[in-house]
């Protein structure tokens, strides 16, 4: 069974349901916000395939390999939303509606990755996992080594992020900051978890996703400092007084 595609599809469905619930709860469910969702879906599909194709630069691989590039999909979805909103002249910010939806959708989609892709690099840790020797591009699978369950790490992160975003959404009132926090958190996590992934290193012992993330991490760091100085996040650290 095509488990990867099935769970990616389920992840997209879950994300769409969460987005609609978030938008309805904030009184932002309208035709314009749904156009933004359509832009995210189209942009995400294109971004996933373009990012995967760039690894081979072979047109016949455009459809096959692009479907596994999550970072490309997220980047494409972000650009797709911006283009869709520009076309219809919609100026309201939608990132805060997308953040919890993306987190939960990613958690579901990564189940398919765990079932079909190389888990990670070899490890002696007690929670190391084994995968079938038929797993593509997985030398550790062929030798029967225990490997990091890197996709499980990400599923746990995304579920924790979903809970945290739901908790923080009533505390952060500045539009766009919830999405900024999610992007920064995921970018930092993804950079670190790459050290446990089975991806090929290309330079200075870093993988392609890590090099892709580096400039974004710098920009997001500057953006967080900007928000911190303007006290956008103060409410996250305030304790409620019991009466």
mmCIF file of C-alpha atoms in Angstrom:
data_model
loop_
_atom_site.group_PDB
_atom_site.id
_atom_site.type_symbol
_atom_site.label_atom_id
_atom_site.label_comp_id
_atom_site.label_asym_id
_atom_site.label_seq_id
_atom_site.Cartn_x
_atom_site.Cartn_y
_atom_site.Cartn_z
ATOM 1 C CA UNK A 1 0.000 0.000 0.000
ATOM 2 C CA UNK A 2 1.215 3.564 -0.694
ATOM 3 C CA UNK A 3 1.396 4.455 3.001
ATOM 4 C CA UNK A 4 3.373 7.628 2.396
ATOM 5 C CA UNK A 5 0.812 9.110 0.024
ATOM 6 C CA UNK A 6 -2.104 7.944 2.183
ATOM 7 C CA UNK A 7 -0.812 9.638 5.319
ATOM 8 C CA UNK A 8 0.238 12.776 3.453
ATOM 9 C CA UNK A 9 -3.327 12.983 2.155
ATOM 10 C CA UNK A 10 -4.722 12.429 5.647
ATOM 11 C CA UNK A 11 -2.370 15.110 6.961
ATOM 12 C CA UNK A 12 -3.665 17.604 4.402
ATOM 13 C CA UNK A 13 -7.254 16.707 5.319
ATOM 14 C CA UNK A 14 -6.581 17.110 9.042
ATOM 15 C CA UNK A 15 -4.851 20.445 8.439
ATOM 16 C CA UNK A 16 -7.823 21.687 6.389
ATOM 17 C CA UNK A 17 -10.296 20.708 9.129
ATOM 18 C CA UNK A 18 -8.225 22.408 11.827
ATOM 19 C CA UNK A 19 -7.872 25.545 9.685
ATOM 20 C CA UNK A 20 -11.627 25.774 9.174
ATOM 21 C CA UNK A 21 -12.244 25.331 12.914
ATOM 22 C CA UNK A 22 -9.639 27.969 13.772
ATOM 23 C CA UNK A 23 -11.033 30.392 11.202
ATOM 24 C CA UNK A 24 -14.602 29.847 12.363
ATOM 25 C CA UNK A 25 -13.594 30.339 15.998
ATOM 26 C CA UNK A 26 -11.925 33.651 15.151
ATOM 27 C CA UNK A 27 -14.740 34.812 12.881
ATOM 28 C CA UNK A 28 -12.425 34.673 9.863
ATOM 29 C CA UNK A 29 -14.071 31.905 7.847
ATOM 30 C CA UNK A 30 -14.962 33.479 4.508
ATOM 31 C CA UNK A 31 -14.371 33.065 0.794
ATOM 32 C CA UNK A 32 -11.089 34.958 0.976
ATOM 33 C CA UNK A 33 -9.607 32.723 3.672
ATOM 34 C CA UNK A 34 -10.655 29.633 1.724
ATOM 35 C CA UNK A 35 -8.871 31.017 -1.340
ATOM 36 C CA UNK A 36 -5.777 31.298 0.863
ATOM 37 C CA UNK A 37 -6.161 27.594 1.700
ATOM 38 C CA UNK A 38 -6.399 26.772 -1.998
ATOM 39 C CA UNK A 39 -3.239 28.782 -2.604
ATOM 40 C CA UNK A 40 -1.465 26.837 0.140
ATOM 41 C CA UNK A 41 -2.498 23.486 -1.350
ATOM 42 C CA UNK A 42 -1.423 24.377 -4.882
ATOM 43 C CA UNK A 43 1.782 26.064 -3.766
ATOM 44 C CA UNK A 44 2.623 23.184 -1.436
ATOM 45 C CA UNK A 45 2.179 20.583 -4.174
ATOM 46 C CA UNK A 46 4.368 22.563 -6.572
ATOM 47 C CA UNK A 47 6.995 23.297 -3.920
ATOM 48 C CA UNK A 48 7.296 19.668 -2.860
ATOM 49 C CA UNK A 49 7.953 18.531 -6.382
ATOM 50 C CA UNK A 50 10.278 21.352 -7.370
ATOM 51 C CA UNK A 51 12.408 20.838 -4.256
ATOM 52 C CA UNK A 52 12.665 17.120 -4.930
ATOM 53 C CA UNK A 53 13.412 17.669 -8.611
ATOM 54 C CA UNK A 54 16.281 20.036 -7.756
ATOM 55 C CA UNK A 55 18.083 17.069 -6.170
ATOM 56 C CA UNK A 56 18.243 15.258 -9.536
ATOM 57 C CA UNK A 57 17.582 17.973 -12.161
ATOM 58 C CA UNK A 58 15.883 15.269 -14.210
ATOM 59 C CA UNK A 59 12.450 16.185 -15.559
ATOM 60 C CA UNK A 60 11.203 12.594 -15.465
ATOM 61 C CA UNK A 61 11.749 12.638 -11.677
ATOM 62 C CA UNK A 62 9.709 15.808 -11.142
ATOM 63 C CA UNK A 63 6.538 14.012 -10.034
ATOM 64 C CA UNK A 64 8.145 11.056 -8.259
ATOM 65 C CA UNK A 65 10.670 12.584 -5.882
ATOM 66 C CA UNK A 66 9.116 15.964 -5.172
ATOM 67 C CA UNK A 67 6.286 14.421 -3.184
ATOM 68 C CA UNK A 68 8.685 13.689 -0.317
ATOM 69 C CA UNK A 69 10.150 17.167 0.231
ATOM 70 C CA UNK A 70 8.392 18.592 3.270
ATOM 71 C CA UNK A 71 10.503 21.756 3.459
ATOM 72 C CA UNK A 72 9.832 22.427 -0.201
ATOM 73 C CA UNK A 73 6.133 21.884 0.415
ATOM 74 C CA UNK A 74 6.027 24.320 3.327
ATOM 75 C CA UNK A 75 7.917 26.954 1.359
ATOM 76 C CA UNK A 76 5.654 26.470 -1.650
ATOM 77 C CA UNK A 77 2.532 26.663 0.531
ATOM 78 C CA UNK A 78 3.712 29.928 2.076
ATOM 79 C CA UNK A 79 4.394 31.450 -1.345
ATOM 80 C CA UNK A 80 1.094 30.074 -2.639
ATOM 81 C CA UNK A 81 -0.840 31.820 0.140
ATOM 82 C CA UNK A 82 0.910 35.126 -0.566
ATOM 83 C CA UNK A 83 0.141 34.888 -4.289
ATOM 84 C CA UNK A 84 -3.493 33.882 -3.726
ATOM 85 C CA UNK A 85 -4.053 36.754 -1.295
ATOM 86 C CA UNK A 86 -2.404 39.213 -3.663
ATOM 87 C CA UNK A 87 -4.615 38.088 -6.567
ATOM 88 C CA UNK A 88 -7.859 38.609 -4.637
ATOM 89 C CA UNK A 89 -6.626 41.660 -2.718
ATOM 90 C CA UNK A 90 -7.025 40.000 0.696
ATOM 91 C CA UNK A 91 -4.881 41.843 3.249
ATOM 92 C CA UNK A 92 -5.819 40.083 6.491
ATOM 93 C CA UNK A 93 -3.107 37.910 8.042
ATOM 94 C CA UNK A 94 -3.828 34.194 7.932
ATOM 95 C CA UNK A 95 -0.594 32.727 9.350
ATOM 96 C CA UNK A 96 -1.990 32.353 12.861
ATOM 97 C CA UNK A 97 -4.843 30.249 11.462
ATOM 98 C CA UNK A 98 -2.429 28.027 9.565
ATOM 99 C CA UNK A 99 0.046 27.399 12.412
ATOM 100 C CA UNK A 100 -1.958 24.830 14.475
ATOM 101 C CA UNK A 101 -3.310 23.263 11.275
ATOM 102 C CA UNK A 102 0.162 22.762 9.817
ATOM 103 C CA UNK A 103 1.498 21.321 13.080
ATOM 104 C CA UNK A 104 -1.203 18.659 13.399
ATOM 105 C CA UNK A 105 -1.203 17.910 9.678
ATOM 106 C CA UNK A 106 2.563 17.408 9.741
ATOM 107 C CA UNK A 107 2.261 15.015 12.686
ATOM 108 C CA UNK A 108 -0.147 12.850 10.699
ATOM 109 C CA UNK A 109 1.851 13.048 7.469
ATOM 110 C CA UNK A 110 5.079 12.014 9.160
ATOM 111 C CA UNK A 111 3.513 8.675 10.098
ATOM 112 C CA UNK A 112 3.727 7.786 6.410
ATOM 113 C CA UNK A 113 7.398 8.826 6.350
ATOM 114 C CA UNK A 114 8.112 6.604 9.360
ATOM 115 C CA UNK A 115 6.489 3.628 7.671
ATOM 116 C CA UNK A 116 8.223 3.976 4.306
ATOM 117 C CA UNK A 117 11.519 5.878 4.597
ATOM 118 C CA UNK A 118 14.904 5.283 6.220
ATOM 119 C CA UNK A 119 14.379 6.019 9.931
ATOM 120 C CA UNK A 120 17.688 7.722 10.675
ATOM 121 C CA UNK A 121 21.350 7.283 11.445
ATOM 122 C CA UNK A 122 22.604 4.310 13.467
ATOM 123 C CA UNK A 123 22.310 4.659 17.251
ATOM 124 C CA UNK A 124 23.067 2.731 20.444
ATOM 125 C CA UNK A 125 20.183 4.364 22.304
ATOM 126 C CA UNK A 126 17.599 1.936 23.730
ATOM 127 C CA UNK A 127 14.792 3.315 21.580
ATOM 128 C CA UNK A 128 16.588 2.652 18.294
ATOM 129 C CA UNK A 129 14.364 1.052 15.657
ATOM 130 C CA UNK A 130 14.866 -1.421 12.819
ATOM 131 C CA UNK A 131 13.368 -1.193 9.363
ATOM 132 C CA UNK A 132 12.902 -3.735 6.550
ATOM 133 C CA UNK A 133 15.939 -4.211 4.289
ATOM 134 C CA UNK A 134 13.744 -3.246 1.343
ATOM 135 C CA UNK A 135 13.539 0.356 2.600
ATOM 136 C CA UNK A 136 14.963 2.651 -0.140
ATOM 137 C CA UNK A 137 18.331 4.367 0.417
ATOM 138 C CA UNK A 138 18.866 2.797 3.824
ATOM 139 C CA UNK A 139 22.256 1.114 4.355
ATOM 140 C CA UNK A 140 21.430 0.600 8.050
ATOM 141 C CA UNK A 141 18.335 -1.354 7.072
ATOM 142 C CA UNK A 142 20.424 -3.761 5.001
ATOM 143 C CA UNK A 143 22.831 -4.447 7.879
ATOM 144 C CA UNK A 144 20.124 -4.704 10.544
ATOM 145 C CA UNK A 145 21.429 -1.775 12.605
ATOM 146 C CA UNK A 146 19.288 0.058 15.141
ATOM 147 C CA UNK A 147 18.560 3.590 13.951
ATOM 148 C CA UNK A 148 17.193 6.830 15.324
ATOM 149 C CA UNK A 149 13.400 7.005 14.894
ATOM 150 C CA UNK A 150 13.814 10.524 13.503
ATOM 151 C CA UNK A 151 10.273 10.754 12.173
ATOM 152 C CA UNK A 152 8.893 9.769 15.589
ATOM 153 C CA UNK A 153 10.909 12.644 17.040
ATOM 154 C CA UNK A 154 9.177 14.967 14.611
ATOM 155 C CA UNK A 155 5.715 13.555 15.281
ATOM 156 C CA UNK A 156 6.237 14.217 18.989
ATOM 157 C CA UNK A 157 7.472 17.745 18.264
ATOM 158 C CA UNK A 158 4.518 18.560 16.013
ATOM 159 C CA UNK A 159 1.965 17.254 18.532
ATOM 160 C CA UNK A 160 3.630 19.292 21.289
ATOM 161 C CA UNK A 161 3.664 22.333 18.990
ATOM 162 C CA UNK A 162 -0.044 21.903 18.254
ATOM 163 C CA UNK A 163 -0.873 21.852 21.975
ATOM 164 C CA UNK A 164 1.422 24.818 22.658
ATOM 165 C CA UNK A 165 -0.070 26.859 19.815
ATOM 166 C CA UNK A 166 -3.597 26.190 21.039
ATOM 167 C CA UNK A 167 -2.532 27.362 24.498
ATOM 168 C CA UNK A 168 -0.747 30.463 23.203
ATOM 169 C CA UNK A 169 -3.335 31.639 20.697
ATOM 170 C CA UNK A 170 -5.407 33.464 23.346
ATOM 171 C CA UNK A 171 -2.323 35.061 24.890
ATOM 172 C CA UNK A 172 -0.621 36.455 21.800
ATOM 173 C CA UNK A 173 -2.708 39.251 20.320
ATOM 174 C CA UNK A 174 -0.282 40.645 17.750
ATOM 175 C CA UNK A 175 -1.316 39.263 14.335
ATOM 176 C CA UNK A 176 1.214 36.950 12.733
ATOM 177 C CA UNK A 177 3.285 36.261 15.839
ATOM 178 C CA UNK A 178 1.837 32.811 16.502
ATOM 179 C CA UNK A 179 2.909 31.738 13.020
ATOM 180 C CA UNK A 180 6.333 33.321 13.520
ATOM 181 C CA UNK A 181 6.869 31.351 16.725
ATOM 182 C CA UNK A 182 5.863 28.106 15.035
ATOM 183 C CA UNK A 183 8.146 28.687 12.058
ATOM 184 C CA UNK A 184 11.081 29.545 14.315
ATOM 185 C CA UNK A 185 10.480 26.540 16.550
ATOM 186 C CA UNK A 186 10.114 24.118 13.662
ATOM 187 C CA UNK A 187 13.114 25.486 11.782
ATOM 188 C CA UNK A 188 15.325 25.100 14.856
ATOM 189 C CA UNK A 189 13.982 21.628 15.591
ATOM 190 C CA UNK A 190 14.361 20.471 11.989
ATOM 191 C CA UNK A 191 17.949 21.722 11.847
ATOM 192 C CA UNK A 192 18.814 19.743 14.990
ATOM 193 C CA UNK A 193 16.885 16.588 14.121
ATOM 194 C CA UNK A 194 18.742 16.431 10.799
ATOM 195 C CA UNK A 195 21.737 15.187 12.792
ATOM 196 C CA UNK A 196 19.725 12.006 13.431
ATOM 197 C CA UNK A 197 18.262 11.701 9.913
ATOM 198 C CA UNK A 198 19.620 9.445 7.188
ATOM 199 C CA UNK A 199 20.018 12.312 4.721
ATOM 200 C CA UNK A 200 23.311 12.642 2.871
ATOM 201 C CA UNK A 201 25.751 15.286 4.117
ATOM 202 C CA UNK A 202 27.096 17.595 1.418
ATOM 203 C CA UNK A 203 29.457 20.080 3.100
ATOM 204 C CA UNK A 204 30.843 20.624 6.610
ATOM 205 C CA UNK A 205 28.928 17.501 7.707
ATOM 206 C CA UNK A 206 25.593 19.273 7.115
ATOM 207 C CA UNK A 207 22.744 18.011 4.946
ATOM 208 C CA UNK A 208 20.948 19.850 2.158
ATOM 209 C CA UNK A 209 17.952 20.623 4.402
ATOM 210 C CA UNK A 210 20.298 22.126 6.993
ATOM 211 C CA UNK A 211 21.912 24.407 4.417
ATOM 212 C CA UNK A 212 18.425 25.310 3.192
ATOM 213 C CA UNK A 213 17.408 26.198 6.751
ATOM 214 C CA UNK A 214 20.444 28.254 7.777
ATOM 215 C CA UNK A 215 19.489 31.593 6.162
ATOM 216 C CA UNK A 216 15.915 31.166 7.373
ATOM 217 C CA UNK A 217 17.102 30.582 10.933
ATOM 218 C CA UNK A 218 19.061 33.826 10.842
ATOM 219 C CA UNK A 219 16.060 35.786 9.540
ATOM 220 C CA UNK A 220 13.701 34.173 12.042
ATOM 221 C CA UNK A 221 16.127 34.916 14.869
ATOM 222 C CA UNK A 222 16.166 38.592 13.900
ATOM 223 C CA UNK A 223 12.364 38.543 13.676
ATOM 224 C CA UNK A 224 12.038 37.033 17.166
ATOM 225 C CA UNK A 225 14.320 39.689 18.630
ATOM 226 C CA UNK A 226 12.134 42.314 16.953
ATOM 227 C CA UNK A 227 9.001 40.832 18.526
ATOM 228 C CA UNK A 228 10.654 40.382 21.914
ATOM 229 C CA UNK A 229 11.731 44.045 22.071
ATOM 230 C CA UNK A 230 8.199 45.119 21.295
ATOM 231 C CA UNK A 231 6.885 42.872 24.064
ATOM 232 C CA UNK A 232 4.728 40.749 21.753
ATOM 233 C CA UNK A 233 5.481 37.627 23.801
ATOM 234 C CA UNK A 234 5.226 38.971 27.335
ATOM 235 C CA UNK A 235 1.829 37.339 27.901
ATOM 236 C CA UNK A 236 3.401 33.901 27.423
ATOM 237 C CA UNK A 237 5.431 34.333 30.602
ATOM 238 C CA UNK A 238 2.838 36.009 32.820
ATOM 239 C CA UNK A 239 1.356 33.952 35.629
ATOM 240 C CA UNK A 240 -2.343 34.196 36.268
ATOM 241 C CA UNK A 241 -3.109 35.369 39.781
ATOM 242 C CA UNK A 242 -5.389 32.994 41.680
ATOM 243 C CA UNK A 243 -8.288 34.725 43.440
#
